[in-house]
Amino acid sequence: MLRTLRLLFSTLLITALTVSVASTAALAAEKKKPVKQDPALAITLQEVEALVAKGTEEGNYQLIDARPEIKFNAGHIPTSINIPKPLLPQNLDTLAKDKMLIFYCGGTACKLSPQSAEIAMQNGFTSVKVFYEGMPAWIKGGNYKIVELDYVKKKVMEGGQEPFLLIDARPLLKYQKAFIPGAMSLPEAEFDLKKGMLPADKSTPLAFYCGGYKCNLSHKSAKSALALGYTDVAAFSAGEPVWRDAGLPLWGNESSGVIAKAKKEGLPETITAEEFTRLAANGTIQIVDVRDPEDYAKGHIPGSINVFDEDFIFKQQEAIAKLATDRRIVLVCTTGARSGSSYYAILDAPDFPNKGQVQYLDAEVSYMADGSFVFAQK
């Protein structure tokens, strides 16, 4: 009798497990079922990549991540904004009326982007697309993502068992003054020389940061890491300024109250925005723009010369030869990071006689095509 009961119990248990496994498999299959795609709305990965490379203004698009904020913060496509699908009806005024709207979410099985597109069209928006493949395809296609402050803060302040490496792409000068705790210094200009510092495991999540939204060093470093075969690469484009503004701790000489400066006779190392504006108008200084040649070509201060900042490291004699020896020199860039790095490279040059008359502009500057320039409001 006891043996019969045991056999009956075993049979019932096996049956229950079989039903449970079958039900779980059915639910998983249902969950992964791709959403129905409208060919008229579909946009490909290659098309999205081409638009992102151009930027929102030149590409005339607005990229909208329809996922929850926590997913957006942990990684999204560059240039995208976050409007979770449930919040879209209350935020229709955020959508651009004169640009192509592109919605995306978590892949072909995610309903949020096509549902968001439908809401937009029902409210009169006519230029609407859906990137159905979404974030998974963007990463699989060999692209880097953008991460936000909340995500980086959690990784830095709370840690965890999962690997994560935060990398400061700014020149060493800026890093030494103040950096996000735990971040490793790997200046973008020295990436090829110091790439061996990166983890051997190419699946390690890497996040590069620099001097804020106008600084492209983190983006350039992220692309370089992808080229080396790293598969989980991000740029924390808000960077050190947003971290600082949030009242979060910083390590380094400046934050500890000790500021180490190179000994140098002559002018102070930096020039104020007010004094620079006055001297630039008078034409009494040599202005050396150390940005990328392509950025310089898009807009620069009339009379300035372009000497790429990396040339002060890799082509020092050629770069130094372009500097004036009979007047004051001011190095400029977009945020002060690259000009500061170039400044110290010049101080290290053995045979330049005009070091005492060299300064750099430590400010955020926007350069217009007509030759005008604007300082960011602090």
PDB file of N, CA and C in Angstrom, residues 198-240:
ATOM      1  N   LEU A 198      43.787  49.237 -19.770  1.00  0.00           N
ATOM      2  CA  LEU A 198      42.404  48.751 -19.774  1.00  0.00           C
ATOM      3  C   LEU A 198      42.359  47.262 -19.437  1.00  0.00           C
ATOM      4  N   PRO A 199      41.222  46.771 -18.913  1.00  0.00           N
ATOM      5  CA  PRO A 199      41.118  45.364 -18.511  1.00  0.00           C
ATOM      6  C   PRO A 199      41.339  44.397 -19.676  1.00  0.00           C
ATOM      7  N   ALA A 200      41.904  43.252 -19.365  1.00  0.00           N
ATOM      8  CA  ALA A 200      42.115  42.220 -20.382  1.00  0.00           C
ATOM      9  C   ALA A 200      40.782  41.631 -20.848  1.00  0.00           C
ATOM     10  N   ASP A 201      39.805  41.595 -19.937  1.00  0.00           N
ATOM     11  CA  ASP A 201      38.480  41.066 -20.253  1.00  0.00           C
ATOM     12  C   ASP A 201      37.700  42.114 -21.055  1.00  0.00           C
ATOM     13  N   LYS A 202      37.490  41.840 -22.331  1.00  0.00           N
ATOM     14  CA  LYS A 202      36.852  42.821 -23.214  1.00  0.00           C
ATOM     15  C   LYS A 202      35.357  43.002 -22.932  1.00  0.00           C
ATOM     16  N   SER A 203      34.802  42.176 -22.055  1.00  0.00           N
ATOM     17  CA  SER A 203      33.380  42.333 -21.715  1.00  0.00           C
ATOM     18  C   SER A 203      33.172  43.231 -20.497  1.00  0.00           C
ATOM     19  N   THR A 204      34.270  43.699 -19.890  1.00  0.00           N
ATOM     20  CA  THR A 204      34.165  44.584 -18.715  1.00  0.00           C
ATOM     21  C   THR A 204      33.459  45.887 -19.093  1.00  0.00           C
ATOM     22  N   PRO A 205      32.429  46.284 -18.364  1.00  0.00           N
ATOM     23  CA  PRO A 205      31.754  47.555 -18.659  1.00  0.00           C
ATOM     24  C   PRO A 205      32.694  48.744 -18.420  1.00  0.00           C
ATOM     25  N   LEU A 206      32.846  49.589 -19.433  1.00  0.00           N
ATOM     26  CA  LEU A 206      33.687  50.778 -19.340  1.00  0.00           C
ATOM     27  C   LEU A 206      32.824  52.021 -19.505  1.00  0.00           C
ATOM     28  N   ALA A 207      33.059  53.032 -18.692  1.00  0.00           N
ATOM     29  CA  ALA A 207      32.344  54.305 -18.832  1.00  0.00           C
ATOM     30  C   ALA A 207      33.365  55.438 -18.799  1.00  0.00           C
ATOM     31  N   PHE A 208      33.445  56.200 -19.889  1.00  0.00           N
ATOM     32  CA  PHE A 208      34.378  57.316 -19.999  1.00  0.00           C
ATOM     33  C   PHE A 208      33.668  58.631 -19.690  1.00  0.00           C
ATOM     34  N   TYR A 209      34.369  59.539 -19.029  1.00  0.00           N
ATOM     35  CA  TYR A 209      33.796  60.871 -18.799  1.00  0.00           C
ATOM     36  C   TYR A 209      34.870  61.928 -18.983  1.00  0.00           C
ATOM     37  N   CYS A 210      34.415  63.185 -19.148  1.00  0.00           N
ATOM     38  CA  CYS A 210      35.369  64.295 -19.235  1.00  0.00           C
ATOM     39  C   CYS A 210      34.721  65.555 -18.653  1.00  0.00           C
ATOM     40  N   GLY A 211      34.811  66.682 -19.376  1.00  0.00           N
ATOM     41  CA  GLY A 211      34.419  67.964 -18.810  1.00  0.00           C
ATOM     42  C   GLY A 211      33.006  68.422 -19.093  1.00  0.00           C
ATOM     43  N   GLY A 212      32.095  67.506 -19.330  1.00  0.00           N
ATOM     44  CA  GLY A 212      30.702  67.902 -19.523  1.00  0.00           C
ATOM     45  C   GLY A 212      30.214  67.736 -20.944  1.00  0.00           C
ATOM     46  N   TYR A 213      29.017  68.221 -21.199  1.00  0.00           N
ATOM     47  CA  TYR A 213      28.350  67.988 -22.474  1.00  0.00           C
ATOM     48  C   TYR A 213      29.093  68.554 -23.678  1.00  0.00           C
ATOM     49  N   LYS A 214      29.863  69.618 -23.489  1.00  0.00           N
ATOM     50  CA  LYS A 214      30.573  70.205 -24.616  1.00  0.00           C
ATOM     51  C   LYS A 214      31.941  69.568 -24.850  1.00  0.00           C
ATOM     52  N   CYS A 215      32.322  68.666 -24.006  1.00  0.00           N
ATOM     53  CA  CYS A 215      33.620  67.988 -24.123  1.00  0.00           C
ATOM     54  C   CYS A 215      33.435  66.668 -24.868  1.00  0.00           C
ATOM     55  N   ASN A 216      34.174  66.480 -25.961  1.00  0.00           N
ATOM     56  CA  ASN A 216      34.004  65.262 -26.763  1.00  0.00           C
ATOM     57  C   ASN A 216      35.070  64.204 -26.489  1.00  0.00           C
ATOM     58  N   LEU A 217      35.923  64.422 -25.475  1.00  0.00           N
ATOM     59  CA  LEU A 217      36.987  63.461 -25.201  1.00  0.00           C
ATOM     60  C   LEU A 217      36.437  62.110 -24.763  1.00  0.00           C
ATOM     61  N   SER A 218      35.354  62.109 -23.981  1.00  0.00           N
ATOM     62  CA  SER A 218      34.767  60.841 -23.533  1.00  0.00           C
ATOM     63  C   SER A 218      34.195  60.061 -24.709  1.00  0.00           C
ATOM     64  N   HIS A 219      33.588  60.767 -25.662  1.00  0.00           N
ATOM     65  CA  HIS A 219      33.021  60.111 -26.841  1.00  0.00           C
ATOM     66  C   HIS A 219      34.125  59.521 -27.722  1.00  0.00           C
ATOM     67  N   LYS A 220      35.196  60.272 -27.901  1.00  0.00           N
ATOM     68  CA  LYS A 220      36.317  59.787 -28.715  1.00  0.00           C
ATOM     69  C   LYS A 220      36.969  58.568 -28.066  1.00  0.00           C
ATOM     70  N   SER A 221      37.116  58.595 -26.748  1.00  0.00           N
ATOM     71  CA  SER A 221      37.704  57.462 -26.039  1.00  0.00           C
ATOM     72  C   SER A 221      36.804  56.233 -26.117  1.00  0.00           C
ATOM     73  N   ALA A 222      35.505  56.451 -26.020  1.00  0.00           N
ATOM     74  CA  ALA A 222      34.560  55.332 -26.124  1.00  0.00           C
ATOM     75  C   ALA A 222      34.674  54.661 -27.486  1.00  0.00           C
ATOM     76  N   LYS A 223      34.790  55.448 -28.533  1.00  0.00           N
ATOM     77  CA  LYS A 223      34.954  54.888 -29.881  1.00  0.00           C
ATOM     78  C   LYS A 223      36.264  54.115 -29.998  1.00  0.00           C
ATOM     79  N   SER A 224      37.299  54.632 -29.376  1.00  0.00           N
ATOM     80  CA  SER A 224      38.590  53.946 -29.410  1.00  0.00           C
ATOM     81  C   SER A 224      38.520  52.608 -28.683  1.00  0.00           C
ATOM     82  N   ALA A 225      37.785  52.572 -27.573  1.00  0.00           N
ATOM     83  CA  ALA A 225      37.627  51.317 -26.825  1.00  0.00           C
ATOM     84  C   ALA A 225      36.854  50.284 -27.638  1.00  0.00           C
ATOM     85  N   LEU A 226      35.825  50.727 -28.341  1.00  0.00           N
ATOM     86  CA  LEU A 226      35.076  49.824 -29.210  1.00  0.00           C
ATOM     87  C   LEU A 226      35.987  49.240 -30.287  1.00  0.00           C
ATOM     88  N   ALA A 227      36.866  50.071 -30.820  1.00  0.00           N
ATOM     89  CA  ALA A 227      37.790  49.620 -31.871  1.00  0.00           C
ATOM     90  C   ALA A 227      38.747  48.550 -31.351  1.00  0.00           C
ATOM     91  N   LEU A 228      39.001  48.552 -30.037  1.00  0.00           N
ATOM     92  CA  LEU A 228      39.869  47.543 -29.436  1.00  0.00           C
ATOM     93  C   LEU A 228      39.132  46.244 -29.144  1.00  0.00           C
ATOM     94  N   GLY A 229      37.810  46.250 -29.338  1.00  0.00           N
ATOM     95  CA  GLY A 229      37.037  45.028 -29.127  1.00  0.00           C
ATOM     96  C   GLY A 229      36.233  44.983 -27.850  1.00  0.00           C
ATOM     97  N   TYR A 230      36.216  46.066 -27.066  1.00  0.00           N
ATOM     98  CA  TYR A 230      35.387  46.084 -25.861  1.00  0.00           C
ATOM     99  C   TYR A 230      33.919  46.151 -26.268  1.00  0.00           C
ATOM    100  N   THR A 231      33.091  45.393 -25.577  1.00  0.00           N
ATOM    101  CA  THR A 231      31.707  45.209 -26.017  1.00  0.00           C
ATOM    102  C   THR A 231      30.670  45.964 -25.198  1.00  0.00           C
ATOM    103  N   ASP A 232      31.063  46.466 -24.036  1.00  0.00           N
ATOM    104  CA  ASP A 232      30.120  47.182 -23.170  1.00  0.00           C
ATOM    105  C   ASP A 232      30.739  48.539 -22.824  1.00  0.00           C
ATOM    106  N   VAL A 233      30.554  49.500 -23.728  1.00  0.00           N
ATOM    107  CA  VAL A 233      31.231  50.787 -23.613  1.00  0.00           C
ATOM    108  C   VAL A 233      30.212  51.918 -23.517  1.00  0.00           C
ATOM    109  N   ALA A 234      30.472  52.840 -22.605  1.00  0.00           N
ATOM    110  CA  ALA A 234      29.557  53.971 -22.402  1.00  0.00           C
ATOM    111  C   ALA A 234      30.333  55.267 -22.257  1.00  0.00           C
ATOM    112  N   ALA A 235      29.640  56.366 -22.502  1.00  0.00           N
ATOM    113  CA  ALA A 235      30.151  57.702 -22.212  1.00  0.00           C
ATOM    114  C   ALA A 235      29.217  58.341 -21.193  1.00  0.00           C
ATOM    115  N   PHE A 236      29.789  58.805 -20.106  1.00  0.00           N
ATOM    116  CA  PHE A 236      29.033  59.588 -19.116  1.00  0.00           C
ATOM    117  C   PHE A 236      29.204  61.037 -19.536  1.00  0.00           C
ATOM    118  N   SER A 237      28.389  61.446 -20.507  1.00  0.00           N
ATOM    119  CA  SER A 237      28.604  62.727 -21.178  1.00  0.00           C
ATOM    120  C   SER A 237      28.385  63.937 -20.269  1.00  0.00           C
ATOM    121  N   ALA A 238      27.581  63.794 -19.211  1.00  0.00           N
ATOM    122  CA  ALA A 238      27.378  64.900 -18.270  1.00  0.00           C
ATOM    123  C   ALA A 238      28.675  65.201 -17.518  1.00  0.00           C
ATOM    124  N   GLY A 239      29.446  64.176 -17.257  1.00  0.00           N
ATOM    125  CA  GLY A 239      30.790  64.310 -16.739  1.00  0.00           C
ATOM    126  C   GLY A 239      30.968  64.923 -15.363  1.00  0.00           C
ATOM    127  N   GLU A 240      32.205  65.367 -15.120  1.00  0.00           N
ATOM    128  CA  GLU A 240      32.606  65.904 -13.823  1.00  0.00           C
ATOM    129  C   GLU A 240      31.780  67.117 -13.375  1.00  0.00           C
TER     130      GLU A 240
END
